[in-house]
Coordinates of C-alpha atoms in Angstrom, one line a residue:
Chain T
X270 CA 70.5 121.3 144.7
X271 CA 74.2 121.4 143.8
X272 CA 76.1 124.3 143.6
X273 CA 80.0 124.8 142.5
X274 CA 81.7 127.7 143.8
X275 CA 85.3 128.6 143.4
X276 CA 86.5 129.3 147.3
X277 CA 90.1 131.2 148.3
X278 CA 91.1 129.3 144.5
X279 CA 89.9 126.4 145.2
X280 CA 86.6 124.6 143.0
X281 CA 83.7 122.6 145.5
X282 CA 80.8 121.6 144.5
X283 CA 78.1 120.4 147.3
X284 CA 74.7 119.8 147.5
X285 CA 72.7 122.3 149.9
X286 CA 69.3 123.1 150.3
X287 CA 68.3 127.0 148.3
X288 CA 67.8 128.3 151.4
X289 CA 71.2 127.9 152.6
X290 CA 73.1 130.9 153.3
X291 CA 76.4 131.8 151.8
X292 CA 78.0 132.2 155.7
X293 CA 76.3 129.0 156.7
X294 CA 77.7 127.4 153.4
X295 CA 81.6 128.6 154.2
X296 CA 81.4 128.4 157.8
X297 CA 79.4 124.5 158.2
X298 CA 79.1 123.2 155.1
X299 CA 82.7 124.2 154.3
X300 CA 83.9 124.5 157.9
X301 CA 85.8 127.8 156.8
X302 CA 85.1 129.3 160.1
X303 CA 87.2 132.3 159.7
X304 CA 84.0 134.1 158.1
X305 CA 81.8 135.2 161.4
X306 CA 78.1 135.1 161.8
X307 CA 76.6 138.6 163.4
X308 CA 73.5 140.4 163.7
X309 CA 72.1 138.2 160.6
X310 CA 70.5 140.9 159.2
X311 CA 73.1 142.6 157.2
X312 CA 74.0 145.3 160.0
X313 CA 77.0 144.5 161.6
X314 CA 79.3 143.3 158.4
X315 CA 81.3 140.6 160.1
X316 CA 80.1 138.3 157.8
X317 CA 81.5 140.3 154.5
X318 CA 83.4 137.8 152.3
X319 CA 84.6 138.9 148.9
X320 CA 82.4 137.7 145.5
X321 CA 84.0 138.1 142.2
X322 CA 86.5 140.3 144.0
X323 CA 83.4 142.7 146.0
X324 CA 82.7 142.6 149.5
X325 CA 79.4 141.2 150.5
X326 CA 77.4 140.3 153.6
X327 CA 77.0 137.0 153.3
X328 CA 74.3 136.7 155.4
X329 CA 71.8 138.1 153.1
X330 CA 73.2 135.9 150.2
X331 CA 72.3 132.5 149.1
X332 CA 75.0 129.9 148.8
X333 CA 72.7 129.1 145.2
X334 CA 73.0 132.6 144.1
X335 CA 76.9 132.5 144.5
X336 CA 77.0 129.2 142.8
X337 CA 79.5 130.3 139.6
X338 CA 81.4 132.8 141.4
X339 CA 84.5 133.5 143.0
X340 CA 84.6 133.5 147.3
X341 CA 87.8 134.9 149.2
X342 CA 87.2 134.8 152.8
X343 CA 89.8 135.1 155.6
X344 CA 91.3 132.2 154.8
X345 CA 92.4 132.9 151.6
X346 CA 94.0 136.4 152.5
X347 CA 97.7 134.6 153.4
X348 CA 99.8 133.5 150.8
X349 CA 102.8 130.8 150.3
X350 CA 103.0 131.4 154.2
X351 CA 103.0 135.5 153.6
X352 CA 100.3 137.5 155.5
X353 CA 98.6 139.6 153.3
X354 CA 99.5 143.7 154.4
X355 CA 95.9 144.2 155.5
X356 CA 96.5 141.0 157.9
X357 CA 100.3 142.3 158.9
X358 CA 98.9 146.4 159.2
X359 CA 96.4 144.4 161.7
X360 CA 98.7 143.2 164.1
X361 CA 101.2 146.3 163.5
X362 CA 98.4 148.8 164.4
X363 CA 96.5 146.4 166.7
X364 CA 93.6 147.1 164.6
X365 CA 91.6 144.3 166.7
X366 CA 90.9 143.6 170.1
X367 CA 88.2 140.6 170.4
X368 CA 88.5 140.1 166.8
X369 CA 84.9 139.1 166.2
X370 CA 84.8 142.3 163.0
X371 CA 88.2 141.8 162.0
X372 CA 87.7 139.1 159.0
X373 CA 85.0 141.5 157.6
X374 CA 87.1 144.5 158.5
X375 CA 90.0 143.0 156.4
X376 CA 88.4 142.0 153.3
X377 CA 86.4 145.1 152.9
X378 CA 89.7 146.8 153.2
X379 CA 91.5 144.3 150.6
X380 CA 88.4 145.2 148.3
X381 CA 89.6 148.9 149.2
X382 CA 92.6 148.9 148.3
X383 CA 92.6 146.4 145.5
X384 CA 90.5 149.7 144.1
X385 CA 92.2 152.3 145.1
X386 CA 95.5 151.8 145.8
X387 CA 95.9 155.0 148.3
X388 CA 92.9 156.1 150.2
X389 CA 92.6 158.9 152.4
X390 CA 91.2 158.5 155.8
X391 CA 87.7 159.8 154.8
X392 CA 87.4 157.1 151.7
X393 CA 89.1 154.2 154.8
X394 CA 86.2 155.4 156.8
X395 CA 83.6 155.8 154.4
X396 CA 84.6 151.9 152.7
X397 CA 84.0 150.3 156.4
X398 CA 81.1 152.2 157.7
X399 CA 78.9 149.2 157.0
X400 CA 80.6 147.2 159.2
X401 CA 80.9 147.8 163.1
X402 CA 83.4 147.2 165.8
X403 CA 82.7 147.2 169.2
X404 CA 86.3 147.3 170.7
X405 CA 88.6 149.6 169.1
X406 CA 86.4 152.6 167.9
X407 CA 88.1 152.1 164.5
X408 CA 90.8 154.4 164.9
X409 CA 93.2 151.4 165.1
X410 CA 91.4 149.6 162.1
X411 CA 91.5 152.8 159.9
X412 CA 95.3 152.8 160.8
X413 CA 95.7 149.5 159.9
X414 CA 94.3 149.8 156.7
X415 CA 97.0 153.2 156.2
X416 CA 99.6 150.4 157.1
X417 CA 98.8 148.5 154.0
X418 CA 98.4 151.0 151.6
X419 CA 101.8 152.1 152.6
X420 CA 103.2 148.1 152.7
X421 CA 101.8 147.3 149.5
X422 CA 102.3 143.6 148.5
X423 CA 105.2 143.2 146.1
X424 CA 107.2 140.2 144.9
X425 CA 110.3 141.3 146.4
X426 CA 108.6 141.3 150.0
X427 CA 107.9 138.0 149.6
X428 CA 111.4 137.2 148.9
X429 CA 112.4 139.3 151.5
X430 CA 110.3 137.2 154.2
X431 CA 111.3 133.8 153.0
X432 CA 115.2 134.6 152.8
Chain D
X140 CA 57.7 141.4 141.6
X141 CA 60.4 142.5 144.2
X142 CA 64.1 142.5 144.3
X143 CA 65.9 144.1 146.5
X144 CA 68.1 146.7 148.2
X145 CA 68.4 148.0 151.5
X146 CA 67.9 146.9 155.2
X147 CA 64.0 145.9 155.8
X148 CA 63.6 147.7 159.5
X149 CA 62.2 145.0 161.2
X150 CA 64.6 143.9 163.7
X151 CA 65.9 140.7 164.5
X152 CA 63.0 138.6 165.6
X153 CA 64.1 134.7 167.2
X154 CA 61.9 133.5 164.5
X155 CA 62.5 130.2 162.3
X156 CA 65.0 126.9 162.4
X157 CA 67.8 125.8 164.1
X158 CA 71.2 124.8 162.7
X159 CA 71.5 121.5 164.6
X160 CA 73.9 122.6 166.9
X161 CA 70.9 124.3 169.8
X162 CA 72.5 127.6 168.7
X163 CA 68.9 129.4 167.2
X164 CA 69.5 130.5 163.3
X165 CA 67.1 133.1 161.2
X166 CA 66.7 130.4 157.7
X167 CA 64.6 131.1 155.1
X168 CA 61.3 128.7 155.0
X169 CA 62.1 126.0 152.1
X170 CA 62.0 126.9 148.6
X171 CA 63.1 126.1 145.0
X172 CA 65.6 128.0 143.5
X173 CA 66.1 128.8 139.4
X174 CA 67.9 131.0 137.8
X175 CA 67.1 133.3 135.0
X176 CA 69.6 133.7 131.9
X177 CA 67.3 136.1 130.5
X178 CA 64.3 139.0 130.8
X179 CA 62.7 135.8 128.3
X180 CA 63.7 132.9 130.6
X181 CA 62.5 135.2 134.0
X182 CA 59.6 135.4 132.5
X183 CA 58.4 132.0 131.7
X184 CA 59.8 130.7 135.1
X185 CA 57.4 133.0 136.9
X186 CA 54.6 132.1 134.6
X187 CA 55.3 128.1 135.2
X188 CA 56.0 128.5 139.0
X189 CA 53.1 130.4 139.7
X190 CA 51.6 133.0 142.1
X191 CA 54.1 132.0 144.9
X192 CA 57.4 132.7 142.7
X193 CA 59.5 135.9 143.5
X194 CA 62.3 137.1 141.8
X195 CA 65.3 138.4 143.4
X196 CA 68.6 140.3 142.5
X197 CA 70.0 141.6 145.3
X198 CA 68.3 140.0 148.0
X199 CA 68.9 142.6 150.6
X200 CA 65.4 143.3 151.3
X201 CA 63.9 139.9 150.1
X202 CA 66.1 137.4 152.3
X203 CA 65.7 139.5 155.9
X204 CA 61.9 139.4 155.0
X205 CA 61.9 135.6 154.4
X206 CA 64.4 134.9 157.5
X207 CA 61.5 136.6 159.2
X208 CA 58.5 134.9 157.3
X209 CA 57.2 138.4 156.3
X210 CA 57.3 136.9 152.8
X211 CA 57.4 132.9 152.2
X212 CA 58.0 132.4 148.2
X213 CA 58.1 129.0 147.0
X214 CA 60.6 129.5 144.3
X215 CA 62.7 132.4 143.7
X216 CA 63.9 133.7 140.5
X217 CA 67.0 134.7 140.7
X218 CA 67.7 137.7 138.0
X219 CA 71.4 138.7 139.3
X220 CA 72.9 136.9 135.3
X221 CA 70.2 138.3 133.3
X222 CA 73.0 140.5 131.6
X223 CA 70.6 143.1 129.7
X224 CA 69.1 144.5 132.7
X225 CA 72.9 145.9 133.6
X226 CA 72.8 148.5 131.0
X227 CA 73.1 152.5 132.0
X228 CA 72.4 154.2 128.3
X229 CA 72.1 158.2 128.1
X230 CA 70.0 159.3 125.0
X231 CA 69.4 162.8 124.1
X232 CA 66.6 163.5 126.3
X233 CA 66.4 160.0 128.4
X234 CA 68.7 158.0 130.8
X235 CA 67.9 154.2 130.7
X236 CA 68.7 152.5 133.5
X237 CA 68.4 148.8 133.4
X238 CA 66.5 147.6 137.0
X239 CA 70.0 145.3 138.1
X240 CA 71.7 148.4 138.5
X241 CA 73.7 147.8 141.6
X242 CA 73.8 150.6 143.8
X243 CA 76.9 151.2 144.0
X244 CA 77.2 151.2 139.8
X245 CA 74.7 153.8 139.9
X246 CA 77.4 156.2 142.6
X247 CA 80.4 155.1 140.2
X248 CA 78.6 156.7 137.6
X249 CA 79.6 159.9 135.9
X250 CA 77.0 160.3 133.6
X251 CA 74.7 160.0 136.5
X252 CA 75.9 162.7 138.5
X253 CA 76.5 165.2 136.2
X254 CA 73.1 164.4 134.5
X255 CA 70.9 164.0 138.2
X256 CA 72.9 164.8 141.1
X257 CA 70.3 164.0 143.2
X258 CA 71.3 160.4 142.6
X259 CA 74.5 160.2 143.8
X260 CA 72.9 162.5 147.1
X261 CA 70.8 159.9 147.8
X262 CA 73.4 157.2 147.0
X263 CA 75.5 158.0 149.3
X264 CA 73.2 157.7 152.1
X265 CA 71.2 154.6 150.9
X266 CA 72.1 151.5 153.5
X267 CA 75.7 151.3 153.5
X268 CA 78.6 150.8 150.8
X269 CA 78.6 146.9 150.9
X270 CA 74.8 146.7 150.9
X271 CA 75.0 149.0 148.0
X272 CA 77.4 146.4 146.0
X273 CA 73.6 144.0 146.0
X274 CA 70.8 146.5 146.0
X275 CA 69.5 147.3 142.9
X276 CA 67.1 150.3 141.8
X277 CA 64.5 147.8 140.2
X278 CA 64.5 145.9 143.8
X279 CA 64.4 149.5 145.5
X280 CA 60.8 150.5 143.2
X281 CA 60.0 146.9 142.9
X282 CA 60.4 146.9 147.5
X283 CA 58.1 150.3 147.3
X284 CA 59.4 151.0 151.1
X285 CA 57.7 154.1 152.5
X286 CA 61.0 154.9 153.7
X287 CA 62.8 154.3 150.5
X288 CA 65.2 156.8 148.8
X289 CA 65.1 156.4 145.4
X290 CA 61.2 156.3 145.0
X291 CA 61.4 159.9 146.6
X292 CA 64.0 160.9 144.0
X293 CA 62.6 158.9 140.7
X294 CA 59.4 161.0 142.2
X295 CA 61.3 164.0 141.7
X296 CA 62.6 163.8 138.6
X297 CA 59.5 162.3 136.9
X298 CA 60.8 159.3 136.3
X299 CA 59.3 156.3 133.9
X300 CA 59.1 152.5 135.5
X301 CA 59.3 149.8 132.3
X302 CA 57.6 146.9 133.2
X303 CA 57.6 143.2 131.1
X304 CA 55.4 141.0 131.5
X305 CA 53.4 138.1 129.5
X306 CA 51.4 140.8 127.2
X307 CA 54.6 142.3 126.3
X308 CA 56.2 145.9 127.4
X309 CA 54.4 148.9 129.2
X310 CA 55.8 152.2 130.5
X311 CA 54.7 153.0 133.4
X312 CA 55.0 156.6 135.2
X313 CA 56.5 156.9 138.7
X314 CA 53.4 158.1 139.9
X315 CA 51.2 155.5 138.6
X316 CA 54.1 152.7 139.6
X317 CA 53.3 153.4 143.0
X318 CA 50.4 152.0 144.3
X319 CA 51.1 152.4 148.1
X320 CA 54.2 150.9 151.1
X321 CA 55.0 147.6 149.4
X322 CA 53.0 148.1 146.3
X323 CA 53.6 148.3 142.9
X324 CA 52.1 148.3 139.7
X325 CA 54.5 145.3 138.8
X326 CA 52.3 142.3 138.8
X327 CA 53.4 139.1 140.2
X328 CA 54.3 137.9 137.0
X329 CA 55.8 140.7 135.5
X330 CA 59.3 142.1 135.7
X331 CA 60.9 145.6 136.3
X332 CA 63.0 146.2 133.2
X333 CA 64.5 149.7 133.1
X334 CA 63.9 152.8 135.0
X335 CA 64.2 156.0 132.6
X336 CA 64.9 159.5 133.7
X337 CA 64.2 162.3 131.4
X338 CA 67.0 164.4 130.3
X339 CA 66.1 168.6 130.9
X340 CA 68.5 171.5 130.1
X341 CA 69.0 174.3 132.9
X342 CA 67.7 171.6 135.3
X343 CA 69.1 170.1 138.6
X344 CA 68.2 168.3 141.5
X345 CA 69.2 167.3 145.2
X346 CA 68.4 165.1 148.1
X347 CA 68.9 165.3 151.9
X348 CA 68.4 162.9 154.4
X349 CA 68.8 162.8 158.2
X350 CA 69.8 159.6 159.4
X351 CA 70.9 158.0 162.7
X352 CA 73.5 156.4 161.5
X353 CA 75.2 155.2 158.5
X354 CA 72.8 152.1 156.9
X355 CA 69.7 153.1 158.8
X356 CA 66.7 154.4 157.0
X357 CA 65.5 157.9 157.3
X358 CA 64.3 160.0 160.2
X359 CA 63.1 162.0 156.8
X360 CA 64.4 163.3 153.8
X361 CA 63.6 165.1 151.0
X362 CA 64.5 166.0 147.4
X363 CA 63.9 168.6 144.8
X364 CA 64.4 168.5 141.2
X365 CA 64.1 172.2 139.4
X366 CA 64.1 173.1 136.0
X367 CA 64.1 177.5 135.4
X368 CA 63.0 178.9 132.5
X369 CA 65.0 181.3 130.3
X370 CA 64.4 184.5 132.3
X371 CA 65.6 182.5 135.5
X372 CA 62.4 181.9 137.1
X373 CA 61.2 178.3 138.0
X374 CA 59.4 177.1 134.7
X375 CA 59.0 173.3 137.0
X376 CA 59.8 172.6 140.6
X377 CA 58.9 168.5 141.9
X378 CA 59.6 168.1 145.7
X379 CA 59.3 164.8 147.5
X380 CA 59.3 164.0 151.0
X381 CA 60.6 160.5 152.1
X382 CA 59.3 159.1 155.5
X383 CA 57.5 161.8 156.0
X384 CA 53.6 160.3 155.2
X385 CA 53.4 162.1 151.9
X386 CA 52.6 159.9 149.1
X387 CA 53.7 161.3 145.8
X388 CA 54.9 164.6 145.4
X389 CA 54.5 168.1 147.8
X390 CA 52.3 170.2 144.9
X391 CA 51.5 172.3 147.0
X392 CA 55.2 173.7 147.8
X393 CA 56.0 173.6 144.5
X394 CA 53.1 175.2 142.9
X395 CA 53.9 178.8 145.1
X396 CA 57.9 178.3 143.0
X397 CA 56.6 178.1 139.7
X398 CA 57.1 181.2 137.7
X399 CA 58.4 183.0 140.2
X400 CA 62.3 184.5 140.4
X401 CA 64.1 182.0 143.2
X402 CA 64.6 183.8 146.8
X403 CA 65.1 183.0 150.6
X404 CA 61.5 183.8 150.9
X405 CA 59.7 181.9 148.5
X406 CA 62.1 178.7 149.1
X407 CA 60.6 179.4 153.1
X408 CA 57.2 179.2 151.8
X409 CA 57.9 176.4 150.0
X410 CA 59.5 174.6 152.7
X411 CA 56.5 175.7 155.1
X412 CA 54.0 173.9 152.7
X413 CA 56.1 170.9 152.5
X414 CA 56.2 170.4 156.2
X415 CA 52.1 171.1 156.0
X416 CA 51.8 168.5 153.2
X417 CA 53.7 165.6 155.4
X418 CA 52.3 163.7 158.0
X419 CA 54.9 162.0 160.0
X420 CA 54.4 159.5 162.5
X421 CA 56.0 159.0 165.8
X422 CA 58.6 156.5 165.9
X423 CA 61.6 155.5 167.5
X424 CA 63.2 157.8 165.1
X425 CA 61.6 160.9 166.4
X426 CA 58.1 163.1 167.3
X427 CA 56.3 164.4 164.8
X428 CA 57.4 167.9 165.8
X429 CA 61.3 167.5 164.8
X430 CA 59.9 165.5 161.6
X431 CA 57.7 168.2 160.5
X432 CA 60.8 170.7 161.0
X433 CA 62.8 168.1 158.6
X434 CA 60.1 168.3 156.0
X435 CA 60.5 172.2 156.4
X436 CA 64.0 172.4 156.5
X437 CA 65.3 170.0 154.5
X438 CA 62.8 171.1 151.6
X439 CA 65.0 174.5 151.5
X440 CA 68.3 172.7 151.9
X441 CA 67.0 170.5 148.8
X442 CA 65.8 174.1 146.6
X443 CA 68.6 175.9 147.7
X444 CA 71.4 173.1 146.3
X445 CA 69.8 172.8 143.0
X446 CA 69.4 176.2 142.4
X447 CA 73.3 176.5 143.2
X448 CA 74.2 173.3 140.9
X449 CA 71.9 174.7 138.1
X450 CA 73.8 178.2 138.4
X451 CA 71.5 180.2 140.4
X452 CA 71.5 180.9 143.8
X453 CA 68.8 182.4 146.0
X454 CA 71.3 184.7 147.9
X455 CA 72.8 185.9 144.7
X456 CA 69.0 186.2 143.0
X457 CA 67.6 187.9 146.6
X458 CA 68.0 191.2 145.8
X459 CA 67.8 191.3 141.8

């Protein structure tokens, strides 16, 4: 069947089989490899992508029943060359040490903060406990994700980092 | 008719497909794939596919299953853009809840909480919060997991299940809907339209689960809806168990509540004859000892919160 997606702003349309799922779609059919493909059985959350602006395991999601919507994965997070804060408040706070969660991680927090602008730690904690990081024991990821609130993206950054 | 919520338990099994590179991949058997525009369209699609179409809406349930071949549809219906299935209505004495509620629109809701806290309890400990952005409460009934949080709690607060289907509209009641683990009384062909929850004044509710972590299912639970009369007393008490071998609701505990004034004592009785009532099994979630203390336990915690989110409390009511 064909399905046509929108993908980090982008349209594609390709034809799949139904049974295709939504990180098999992005990661081969796409070759958007930034997405990671965990447990498989919508445990371990590496695999969250945003749809229509919502993080989902997209594991346990059809590439048909996407077909329509709007994808952001990892690849889209950067942009015009500008990391987005959840990216930068990664690398300030070393929020990753293997980095197999860390796509996952930082869309979920994106989602997070898209929502509410200014979370406290409980809400940080409570928005990535579907998701699980072997490495860091999340103190570092829930300090990144403090970073960003308090680096919010704004126009004048951007300036800022191209002059 | 399923559709889906949280995390099926079975764990990853090295079952099914390859993805062409020698690196082993859980795929779904083949299938076709339609989607519904409406309760109309869903409808006729299962009716034309036949006995081996499923719908789905969130697919959290439904896809691990078929990675697994625990269930091998031939086409699935997919529900997620029939619109007016998205609706959360409160009426004077009734809150509709269309069946595509997402989880997590059900915890964002006000009107939920204030009217049946017990929702938002058991909410917040259903799966985890970006499973809850899929599951739906029609998928959650429609799944009928023993283990399942919201049956316990649509048990409690003597829910009604409204069903569609080929002969037109039915309303079933919770108790009736379930037939046993994984079964409804949703026919195959038939659709899960709206889950209502009758509105009561001086009534409130709670749930409490022990879990082992956040997204797993429940070592046991249990919830309580209360309704006192006038005088104070308990004019209706439901208690359910969850994962705890009792189908339907603990009558037993609630029966020794019932027009009686609310005190440590009686909610000990009641919590006593819940733990009788349930039949746990062993599992690697616990003996049946620590499970029956749940069912005891828990069963106060359960009372002892509604009482104190409907105004009452036992302390306060233990000596008067």
């Amino acid at each position: 069947m064909q399905v046509t997606m929108t993908v980090n702003g982008t349209e594609v349309t390709r034809d799949v089989e139904p049974r295709l799922l939504l990180v098999h779609f992005l990661r081969e059919t796409l070759g958007l490899t930034g997405t990671h493909w965990g447990c498989d059985t919508s445990n371990c959350g590496t695999c969250v992508v945003l749809v229509d602006g919502e993080p989902v395991k997209s594991c346990t999601q059809l590439a048909a029943m996407t077909a329509g919507h709007e994808v952001r994965t990892v690849e889209g997070m950067a942009a015009g060359g500008t990391l987005d804060p959840v990216q930068q408040g990664f690398m300030e706070e070393h929020g990753l040490q293997c980095g197999f969660c860390t796509p996952g991680m930082m869309l979920t927090a994106r989602a997070l903060l898209d929502r509410n602008p200014d979370p406290d730690e409980g809400e940080i904690r409570e928005a990535i406990s579907g998701q699980i990081c072997r490495c860091t024991g999340y103190a570092t990821i829930v300090r990144s994700i403090q970073w960003a609130a308090a680096h919010p993206a704004a126009e004048t950054t951007d300036q800022e980092v191209r002059a | 008719m399923t559709a889906v919520t949280d995390k099926p338990r079975a764990t990853r099994a090295s079952a099914a497909g390859s993805s062409g590179k020698g690196c082993p991949v859980q795929v779904p058997a083949p299938f076709d794939y339609a989607r519904a525009t409406s309760v109309a369209d869903a409808l006729e699609l299962l009716e034309r596919h036949g006995p081996e179409s499923h719908v789905i809406a969130g697919g959290h349930s439904l896809l691990p299953m078929m990675k697994l071949r625990l269930a091998r549809p031939e086409w699935l219906i997919d529900i997620n853009d029939v619109a007016e299935l998205g609706h959360l209505t409160e009426e004077a004495d009734v809150l509709r809840v269309g069946a595509l509620t997402r989880h997590a629109a059900l915890l964002d809701s006000d009107v939920v909480g204030r009217l049946f806290p017990i929702v938002h309890d058991a909410e917040k400990v259903i799966a985890d919060p970006v499973v809850r952005n899929r599951g739906t409460i029609g998928g959650s009934l429609g799944q009928a997991d023993p283990a399942e949080d919201l049956t316990t709690v649509c048990d409690v607060l003597r829910a009604q299940v409204v069903i569609v289907g080929p002969a037109g509209e039915r309303v079933v009641d919770i108790g009736d809907f379930h037939r046993g683990p994984y079964e409804t009384a949703c026919e195959q062909n038939e659709l899960i339209t709206e889950v209502r929850f009758p509105i009561r004044a001086r009534s409130s509710s709670a749930y409490e689960k022990v879990e082992r972590r956040v997204g797993d299912w429940a070592v046991a639970a249990a919830g309580a809806a209360i309704l006192l009369a006038e005088d104070g007393t308990f004019a209706d008490v439901a208690i359910g168990l969850t994962a705890l071998g009792l189908e339907g609701l603990a009558t037993e505990a609630a029966a020794v509540l019932v027009g009686e004034r609310p005190s440590e004592e009686l909610l000990a009785e009641a919590g006593r004859l819940a733990a009788v009532a349930s039949s746990p099994v062993e599992d690697q979630r616990g003996p049946v000892d620590y499970k029956r203390h749940l069912a005891d336990e828990l069963t106060r915690r359960v009372l002892r919160r509604s009482l104190e989110r409907v105004g009452a409390t036992a302390g306060a009511l233990q000596g008067g």
